Coordinates of C-alpha atoms in Angstrom, one line a residue:
X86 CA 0.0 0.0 0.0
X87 CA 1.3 3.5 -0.7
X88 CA 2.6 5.4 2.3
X89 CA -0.1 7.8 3.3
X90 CA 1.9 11.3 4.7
X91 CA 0.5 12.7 7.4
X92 CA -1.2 16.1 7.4
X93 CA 0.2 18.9 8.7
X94 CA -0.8 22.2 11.0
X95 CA 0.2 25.4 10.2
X96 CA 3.4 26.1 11.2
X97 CA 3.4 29.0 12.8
X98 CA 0.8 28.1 15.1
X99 CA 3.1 24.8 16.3
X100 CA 6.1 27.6 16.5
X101 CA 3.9 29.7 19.0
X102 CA 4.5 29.0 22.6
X103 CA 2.6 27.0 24.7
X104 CA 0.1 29.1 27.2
X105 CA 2.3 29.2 30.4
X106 CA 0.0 29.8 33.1
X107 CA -1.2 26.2 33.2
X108 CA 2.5 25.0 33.7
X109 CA 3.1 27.3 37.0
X110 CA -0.8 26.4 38.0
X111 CA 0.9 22.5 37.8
X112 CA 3.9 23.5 40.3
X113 CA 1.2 24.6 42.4
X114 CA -0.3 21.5 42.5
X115 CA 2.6 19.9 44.2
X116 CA 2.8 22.0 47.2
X117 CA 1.6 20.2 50.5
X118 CA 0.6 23.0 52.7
X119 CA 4.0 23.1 54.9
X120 CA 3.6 26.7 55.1
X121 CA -0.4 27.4 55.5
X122 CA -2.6 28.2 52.5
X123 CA -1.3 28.3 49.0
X124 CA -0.8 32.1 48.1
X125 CA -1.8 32.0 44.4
X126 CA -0.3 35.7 43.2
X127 CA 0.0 33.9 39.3
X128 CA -3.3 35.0 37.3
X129 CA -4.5 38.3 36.4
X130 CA -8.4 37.5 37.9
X131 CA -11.0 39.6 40.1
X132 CA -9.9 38.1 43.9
X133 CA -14.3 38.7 44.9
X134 CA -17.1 38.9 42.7
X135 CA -19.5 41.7 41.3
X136 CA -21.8 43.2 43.4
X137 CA -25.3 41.1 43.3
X138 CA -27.3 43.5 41.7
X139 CA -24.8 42.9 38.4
X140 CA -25.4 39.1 38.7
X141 CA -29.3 39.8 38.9
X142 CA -29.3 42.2 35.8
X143 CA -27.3 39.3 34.2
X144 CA -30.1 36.6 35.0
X145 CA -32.5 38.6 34.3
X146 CA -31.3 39.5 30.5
X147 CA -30.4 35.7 30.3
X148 CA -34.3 35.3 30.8
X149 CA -35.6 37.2 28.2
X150 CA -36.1 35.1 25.0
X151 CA -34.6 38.1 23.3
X152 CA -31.0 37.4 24.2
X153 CA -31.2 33.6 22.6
X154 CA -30.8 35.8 19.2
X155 CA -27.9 36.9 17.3
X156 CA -26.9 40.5 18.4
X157 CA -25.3 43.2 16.2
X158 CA -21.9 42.0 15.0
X159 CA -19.7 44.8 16.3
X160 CA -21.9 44.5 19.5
X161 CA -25.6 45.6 20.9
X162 CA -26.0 49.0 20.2
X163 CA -27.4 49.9 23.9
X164 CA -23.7 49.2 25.2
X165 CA -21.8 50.4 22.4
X166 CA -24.1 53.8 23.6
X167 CA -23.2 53.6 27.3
X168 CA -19.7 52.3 26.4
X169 CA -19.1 55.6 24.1
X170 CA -20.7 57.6 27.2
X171 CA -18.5 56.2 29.0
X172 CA -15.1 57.2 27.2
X173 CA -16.2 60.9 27.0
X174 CA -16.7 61.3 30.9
X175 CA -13.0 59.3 31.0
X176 CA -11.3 61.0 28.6
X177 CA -13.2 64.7 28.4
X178 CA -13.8 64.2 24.5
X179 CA -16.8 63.3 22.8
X180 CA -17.3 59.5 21.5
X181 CA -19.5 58.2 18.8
X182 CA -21.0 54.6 19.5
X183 CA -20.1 53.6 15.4
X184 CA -16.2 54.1 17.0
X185 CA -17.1 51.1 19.1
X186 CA -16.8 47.7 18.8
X187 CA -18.1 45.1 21.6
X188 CA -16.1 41.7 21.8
X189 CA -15.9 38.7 23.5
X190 CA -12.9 39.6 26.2
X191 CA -10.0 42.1 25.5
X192 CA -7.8 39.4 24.3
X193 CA -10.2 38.8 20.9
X194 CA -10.1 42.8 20.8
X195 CA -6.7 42.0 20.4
X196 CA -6.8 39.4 17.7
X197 CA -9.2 40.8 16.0
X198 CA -7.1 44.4 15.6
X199 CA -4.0 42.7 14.7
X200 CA -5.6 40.7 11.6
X201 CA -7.0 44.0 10.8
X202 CA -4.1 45.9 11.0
X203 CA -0.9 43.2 9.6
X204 CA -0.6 40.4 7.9
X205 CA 2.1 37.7 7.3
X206 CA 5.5 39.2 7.1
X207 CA 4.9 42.4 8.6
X208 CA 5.7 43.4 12.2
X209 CA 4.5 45.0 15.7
X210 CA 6.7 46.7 18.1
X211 CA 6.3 45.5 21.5
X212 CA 7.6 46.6 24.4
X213 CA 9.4 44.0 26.8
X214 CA 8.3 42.5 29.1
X215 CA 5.1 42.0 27.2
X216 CA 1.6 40.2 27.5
X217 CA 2.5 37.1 26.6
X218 CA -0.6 36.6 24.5
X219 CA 0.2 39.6 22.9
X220 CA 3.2 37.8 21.2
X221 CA 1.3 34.7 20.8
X222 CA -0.6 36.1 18.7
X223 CA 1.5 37.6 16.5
X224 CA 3.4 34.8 15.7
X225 CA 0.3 32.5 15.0
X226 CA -0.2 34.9 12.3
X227 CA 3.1 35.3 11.1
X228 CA 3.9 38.6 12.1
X229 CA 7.0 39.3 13.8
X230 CA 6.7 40.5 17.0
X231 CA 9.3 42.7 17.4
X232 CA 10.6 43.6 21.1
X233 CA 11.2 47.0 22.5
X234 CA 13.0 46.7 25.4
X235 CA 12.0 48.9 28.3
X236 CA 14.7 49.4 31.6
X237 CA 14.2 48.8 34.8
X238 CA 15.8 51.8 35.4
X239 CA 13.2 53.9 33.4
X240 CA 10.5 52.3 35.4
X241 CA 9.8 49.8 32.8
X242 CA 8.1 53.1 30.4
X243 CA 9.3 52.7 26.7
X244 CA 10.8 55.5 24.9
X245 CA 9.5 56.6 21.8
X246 CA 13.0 57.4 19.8
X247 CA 14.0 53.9 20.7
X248 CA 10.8 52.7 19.1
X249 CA 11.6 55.1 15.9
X250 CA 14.9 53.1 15.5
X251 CA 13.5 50.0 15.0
X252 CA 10.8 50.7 12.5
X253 CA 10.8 49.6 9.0
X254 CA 8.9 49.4 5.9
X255 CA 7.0 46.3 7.2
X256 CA 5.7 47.8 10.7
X257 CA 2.2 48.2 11.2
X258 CA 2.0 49.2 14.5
X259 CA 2.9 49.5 18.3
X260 CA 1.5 47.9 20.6
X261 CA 1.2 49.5 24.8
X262 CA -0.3 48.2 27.7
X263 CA -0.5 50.8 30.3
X264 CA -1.0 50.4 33.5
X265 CA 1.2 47.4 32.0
X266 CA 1.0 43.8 32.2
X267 CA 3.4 42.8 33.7
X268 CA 5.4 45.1 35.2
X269 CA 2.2 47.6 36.5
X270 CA 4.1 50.5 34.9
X271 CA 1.6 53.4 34.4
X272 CA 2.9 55.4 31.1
X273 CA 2.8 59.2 31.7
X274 CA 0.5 60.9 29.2
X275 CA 3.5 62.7 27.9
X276 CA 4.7 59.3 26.7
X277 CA 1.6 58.3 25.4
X278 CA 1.6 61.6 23.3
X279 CA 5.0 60.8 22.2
X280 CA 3.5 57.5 20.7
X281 CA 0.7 58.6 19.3
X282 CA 2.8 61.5 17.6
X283 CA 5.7 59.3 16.3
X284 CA 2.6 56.5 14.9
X285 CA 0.8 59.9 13.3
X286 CA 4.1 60.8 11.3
X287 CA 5.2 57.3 10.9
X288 CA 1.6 56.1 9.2
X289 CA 1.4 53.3 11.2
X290 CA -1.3 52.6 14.3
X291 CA -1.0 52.8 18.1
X292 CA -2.7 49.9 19.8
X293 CA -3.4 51.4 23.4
X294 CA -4.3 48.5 25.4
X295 CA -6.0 49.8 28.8
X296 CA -7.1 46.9 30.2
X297 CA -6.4 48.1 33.6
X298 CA -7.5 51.9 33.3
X299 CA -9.6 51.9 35.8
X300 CA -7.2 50.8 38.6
X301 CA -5.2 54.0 37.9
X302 CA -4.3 55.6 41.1
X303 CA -5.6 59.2 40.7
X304 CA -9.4 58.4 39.6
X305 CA -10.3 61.7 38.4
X306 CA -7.1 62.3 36.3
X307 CA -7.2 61.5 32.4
X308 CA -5.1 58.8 31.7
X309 CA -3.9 61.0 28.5
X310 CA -4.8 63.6 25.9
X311 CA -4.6 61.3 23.0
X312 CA -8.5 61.1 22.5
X313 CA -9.0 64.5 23.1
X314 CA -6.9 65.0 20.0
X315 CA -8.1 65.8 16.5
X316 CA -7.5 63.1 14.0
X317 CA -6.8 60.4 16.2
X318 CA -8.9 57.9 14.4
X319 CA -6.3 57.7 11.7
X320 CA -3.6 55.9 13.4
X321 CA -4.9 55.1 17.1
X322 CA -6.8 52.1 18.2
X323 CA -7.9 52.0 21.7
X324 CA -8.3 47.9 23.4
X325 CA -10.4 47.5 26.8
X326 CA -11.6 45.0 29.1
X327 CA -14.6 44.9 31.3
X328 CA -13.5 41.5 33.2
X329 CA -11.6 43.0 35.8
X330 CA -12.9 46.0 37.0
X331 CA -16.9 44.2 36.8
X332 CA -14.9 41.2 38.2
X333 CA -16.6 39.6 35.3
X334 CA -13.9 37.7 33.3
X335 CA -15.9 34.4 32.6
X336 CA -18.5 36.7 30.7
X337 CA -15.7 37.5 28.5
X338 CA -16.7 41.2 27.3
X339 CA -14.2 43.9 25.6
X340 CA -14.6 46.5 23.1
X341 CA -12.1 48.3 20.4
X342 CA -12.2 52.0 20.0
X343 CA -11.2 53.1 16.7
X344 CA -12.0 55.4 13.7
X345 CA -16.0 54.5 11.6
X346 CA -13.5 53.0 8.8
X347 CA -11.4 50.6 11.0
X348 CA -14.1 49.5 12.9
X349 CA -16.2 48.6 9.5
X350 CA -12.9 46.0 9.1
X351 CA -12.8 45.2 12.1
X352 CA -16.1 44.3 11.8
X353 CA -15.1 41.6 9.2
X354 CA -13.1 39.8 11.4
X355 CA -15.4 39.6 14.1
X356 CA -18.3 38.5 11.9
X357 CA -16.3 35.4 10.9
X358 CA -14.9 34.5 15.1
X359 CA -17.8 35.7 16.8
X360 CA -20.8 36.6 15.3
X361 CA -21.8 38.5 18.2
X362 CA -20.8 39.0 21.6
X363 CA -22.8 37.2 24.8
X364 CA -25.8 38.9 25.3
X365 CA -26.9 38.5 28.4
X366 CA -23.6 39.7 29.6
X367 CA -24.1 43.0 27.1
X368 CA -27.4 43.9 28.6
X369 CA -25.9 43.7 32.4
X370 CA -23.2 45.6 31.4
X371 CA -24.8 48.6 29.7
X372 CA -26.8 48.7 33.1
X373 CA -23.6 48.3 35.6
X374 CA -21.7 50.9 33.8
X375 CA -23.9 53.8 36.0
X376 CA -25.2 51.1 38.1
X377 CA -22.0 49.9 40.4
X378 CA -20.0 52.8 39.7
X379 CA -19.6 53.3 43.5
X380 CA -18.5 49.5 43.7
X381 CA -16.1 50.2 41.1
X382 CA -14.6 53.2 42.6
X383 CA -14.2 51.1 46.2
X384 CA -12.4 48.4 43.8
X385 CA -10.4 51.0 42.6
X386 CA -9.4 51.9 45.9
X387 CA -9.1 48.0 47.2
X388 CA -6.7 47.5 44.5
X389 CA -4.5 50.6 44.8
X390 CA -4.6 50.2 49.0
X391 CA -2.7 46.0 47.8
X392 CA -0.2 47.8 45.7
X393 CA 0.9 49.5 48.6
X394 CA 0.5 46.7 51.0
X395 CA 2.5 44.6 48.8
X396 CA 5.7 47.6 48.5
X397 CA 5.6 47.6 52.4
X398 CA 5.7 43.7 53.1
X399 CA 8.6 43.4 50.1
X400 CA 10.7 46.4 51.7
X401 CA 12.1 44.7 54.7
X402 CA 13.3 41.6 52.2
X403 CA 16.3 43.5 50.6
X404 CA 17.3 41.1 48.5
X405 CA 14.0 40.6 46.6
X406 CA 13.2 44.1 44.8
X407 CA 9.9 45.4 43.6
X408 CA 11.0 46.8 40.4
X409 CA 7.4 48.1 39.8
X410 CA 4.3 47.9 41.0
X411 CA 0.8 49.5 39.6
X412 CA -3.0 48.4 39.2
X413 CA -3.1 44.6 39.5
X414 CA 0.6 43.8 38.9
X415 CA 4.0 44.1 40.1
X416 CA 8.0 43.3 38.7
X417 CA 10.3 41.5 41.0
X418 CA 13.9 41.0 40.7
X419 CA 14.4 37.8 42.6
X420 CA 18.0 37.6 44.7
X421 CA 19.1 34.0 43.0
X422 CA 21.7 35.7 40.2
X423 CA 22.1 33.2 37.8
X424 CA 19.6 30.4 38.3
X425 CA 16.6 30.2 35.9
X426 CA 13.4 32.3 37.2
X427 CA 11.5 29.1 36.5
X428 CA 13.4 27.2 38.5
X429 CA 13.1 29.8 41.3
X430 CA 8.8 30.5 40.8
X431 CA 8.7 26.0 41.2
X432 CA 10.8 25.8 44.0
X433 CA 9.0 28.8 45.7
X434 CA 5.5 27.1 45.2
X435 CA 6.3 24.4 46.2
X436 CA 8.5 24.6 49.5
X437 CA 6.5 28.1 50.2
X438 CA 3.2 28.0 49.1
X439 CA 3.8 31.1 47.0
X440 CA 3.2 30.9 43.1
X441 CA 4.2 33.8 41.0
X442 CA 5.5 33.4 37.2
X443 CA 8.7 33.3 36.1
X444 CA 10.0 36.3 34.0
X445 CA 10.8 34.7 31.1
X446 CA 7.0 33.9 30.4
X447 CA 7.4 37.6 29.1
X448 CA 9.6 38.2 26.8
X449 CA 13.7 37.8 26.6
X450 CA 16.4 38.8 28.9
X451 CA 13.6 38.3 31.8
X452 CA 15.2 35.4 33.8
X453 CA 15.9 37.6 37.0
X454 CA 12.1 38.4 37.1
X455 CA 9.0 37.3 38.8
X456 CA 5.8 38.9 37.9
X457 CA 3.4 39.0 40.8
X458 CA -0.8 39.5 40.5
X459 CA -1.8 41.1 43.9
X460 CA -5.5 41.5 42.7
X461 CA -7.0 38.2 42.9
X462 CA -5.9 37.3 46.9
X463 CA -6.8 39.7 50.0
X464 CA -5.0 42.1 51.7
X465 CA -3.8 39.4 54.5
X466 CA -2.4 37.1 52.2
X467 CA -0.4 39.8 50.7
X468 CA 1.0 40.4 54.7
X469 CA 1.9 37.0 54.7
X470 CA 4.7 37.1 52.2
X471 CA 6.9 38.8 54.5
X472 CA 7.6 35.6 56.7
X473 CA 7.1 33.0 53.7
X474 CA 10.1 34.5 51.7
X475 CA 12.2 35.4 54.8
X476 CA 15.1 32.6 54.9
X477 CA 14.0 31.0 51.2
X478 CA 17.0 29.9 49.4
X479 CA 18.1 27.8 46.7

């Protein structure tokens, strides 16, 4: 019989890494409770729940017959409304719900923008550490993700000459997180501008991924000017993510703020992986926008009070140092010079109880990092690390 070859996957999805969060979630598994309750500082996820009144607005929309029909593709136009709302009173300019486009979790905003924007061969700056997603996408696609490395020393914020330097002919865009994951570094709005400037001249987009914008510290402050400036539909696309600060990540709900004519190709794309986004969720989330604003704000607070916490409890340990800290993240330098972060993030889990991810999960030259998520775990297991990493050694 003739040898039958056997099919094959496209490559540059088997090139792209492997999610890594699962692996460290493994190490965790093998600690035995030596040192009291697991402290699980890995994941980026809402440590309590919404406040009831979302979860009843959310079982009552799942109730009507209504939401068992296919919404708008680029989302229902009652949020994409409130949404738009929404970024006027944040960013003191005026919004129109056609620049808004509802998806199914930030990270498919994500996807969905960087099909729109590159294709195969091209390239995306983005600056390291980065989201590792961010890069995994990229190279499923077969666009380069190109890093832009960002000092410690500079607070982890990128500079925008740097960036100029290492644009070509096949850019397409830049990509920033701010606050970031996973260092928590807040750009100022001067740098911001600087992006948006150099993207402007360049003719390529900024992809402004605020994810975390509402865990800034100062609530009333803009987080920048760059909305409030004419023409930015042209070359900026804004990325956001209603999981964390509705504590609602398993309704997987984000939206894309861009220019009429992106988000009609945008649209496209979304029509082809979504259709249209959860319902249900929609309807609660137009309502909670006004409705737990309060709740939100205490969150805000909550969150801000454990970046602190967490800088006090690390400053007596002066061989581990916060690097930066900000919204639900912060950047360790671990004391072990030489020996692989992984190594260090098992061996903590699992003879400490403490799980944070290695650096390396982030990007190159990372492998004297730890990232740590202080938002899913209360305040007193945040005191607690104090006496788990006293004395730890390798």
């Amino acid at each position: 019989m003739p040898t039958i070859a056997p099919a094959s996957l496209n490559p540059d999805l088997v090139d792209t890494g492997t999610p890594p969060i699962p692996e460290a979630q493994g190490w965790a598994r093998r600690y035995d409770g030596r040192s009291g309750p697991l402290i699980d500082l890995s994941q980026a996820v809402p440590g309590a729940p919404p406040p009831q009144a979302l979860l009843e607005r959310l079982g009552e929309a799942a109730a009507d017959p209504a939401a068992t029909r296919y919404g708008g593709i680029t989302g229902d136009a009652a949020l994409r409304e409130a949404y738009a709302a929404e970024l006027a009173r944040c960013y003191g300019a005026p919004f129109a719900a056609g620049e808004v486009a509802i998806t199914s979790g930030c990270n498919q905003a994500y996807v969905v923008t960087m099909m729109a924007l590159a294709r195969a061969g091209d390239n995306v700056l983005l600056p390291t550490p980065w989201y590792f997603n961010h890069e995994m996408t990229l190279t499923m696609l077969g666009v380069e993700a190109r890093p832009l490395p960002c000092a410690p020393e500079a607070g982890f914020v990128p500079d925008a000459a740097a960036a100029e330097a290492l644009i070509d002919a096949r850019t397409r865009a830049i990509v920033l997180v701010t606050p970031n994951n996973p260092t928590g570094a807040v750009y100022p709005p001067q740098t911001i501008a600087a992006f948006a400037a150099l993207c402007a001249r360049r003719g390529i987009w900024l992809v402004l991924d605020e994810t975390y914008r509402d865990f800034l510290p100062a609530a009333t402050a803009k987080p920048h000017e760059v909305f409030a400036a004419s023409g930015w539909q042209d070359s900026v696309i804004g990325l956001y993510s209603f999981s964390k600060a509705y504590a609602v990540p398993g309704w997987r709900l984000g939206a894309i703020t861009a220019g009429e004519p992106a988000i009609a190709q945008i649209g496209k794309v979304l029509d082809c992986v979504q259709i249209s986004p959860v319902r249900a969720g929609q309807a609660a989330v137009t309502w909670g926008i006004e409705g737990i604003r309060d709740w939100r704000e205490r969150n805000r607070a909550e969150i801000n009070a454990r970046a602190t916490l967490f800088r006090e409890t690390m400053a007596p340990l002066n061989d581990w140092r916060v690097l930066s800290a900000g919204a639900y993240f912060a950047y360790v330098a671990h004391p072990f010079e030489g020996v692989p972060a992984a190594e260090v993030a098992r061996r903590l889990v699992e003879e400490r109880g403490v799980l944070a991810l290695p650096g390396p999960y982030f990007g190159p030259g990372q492998e004297n990092h730890l990232r740590i998520a202080i938002a899913n775990v209360a305040a007193d297991r945040i005191g607690l690390l104090g006496e788990r990493l006293k004395g730890f050694s390798l």
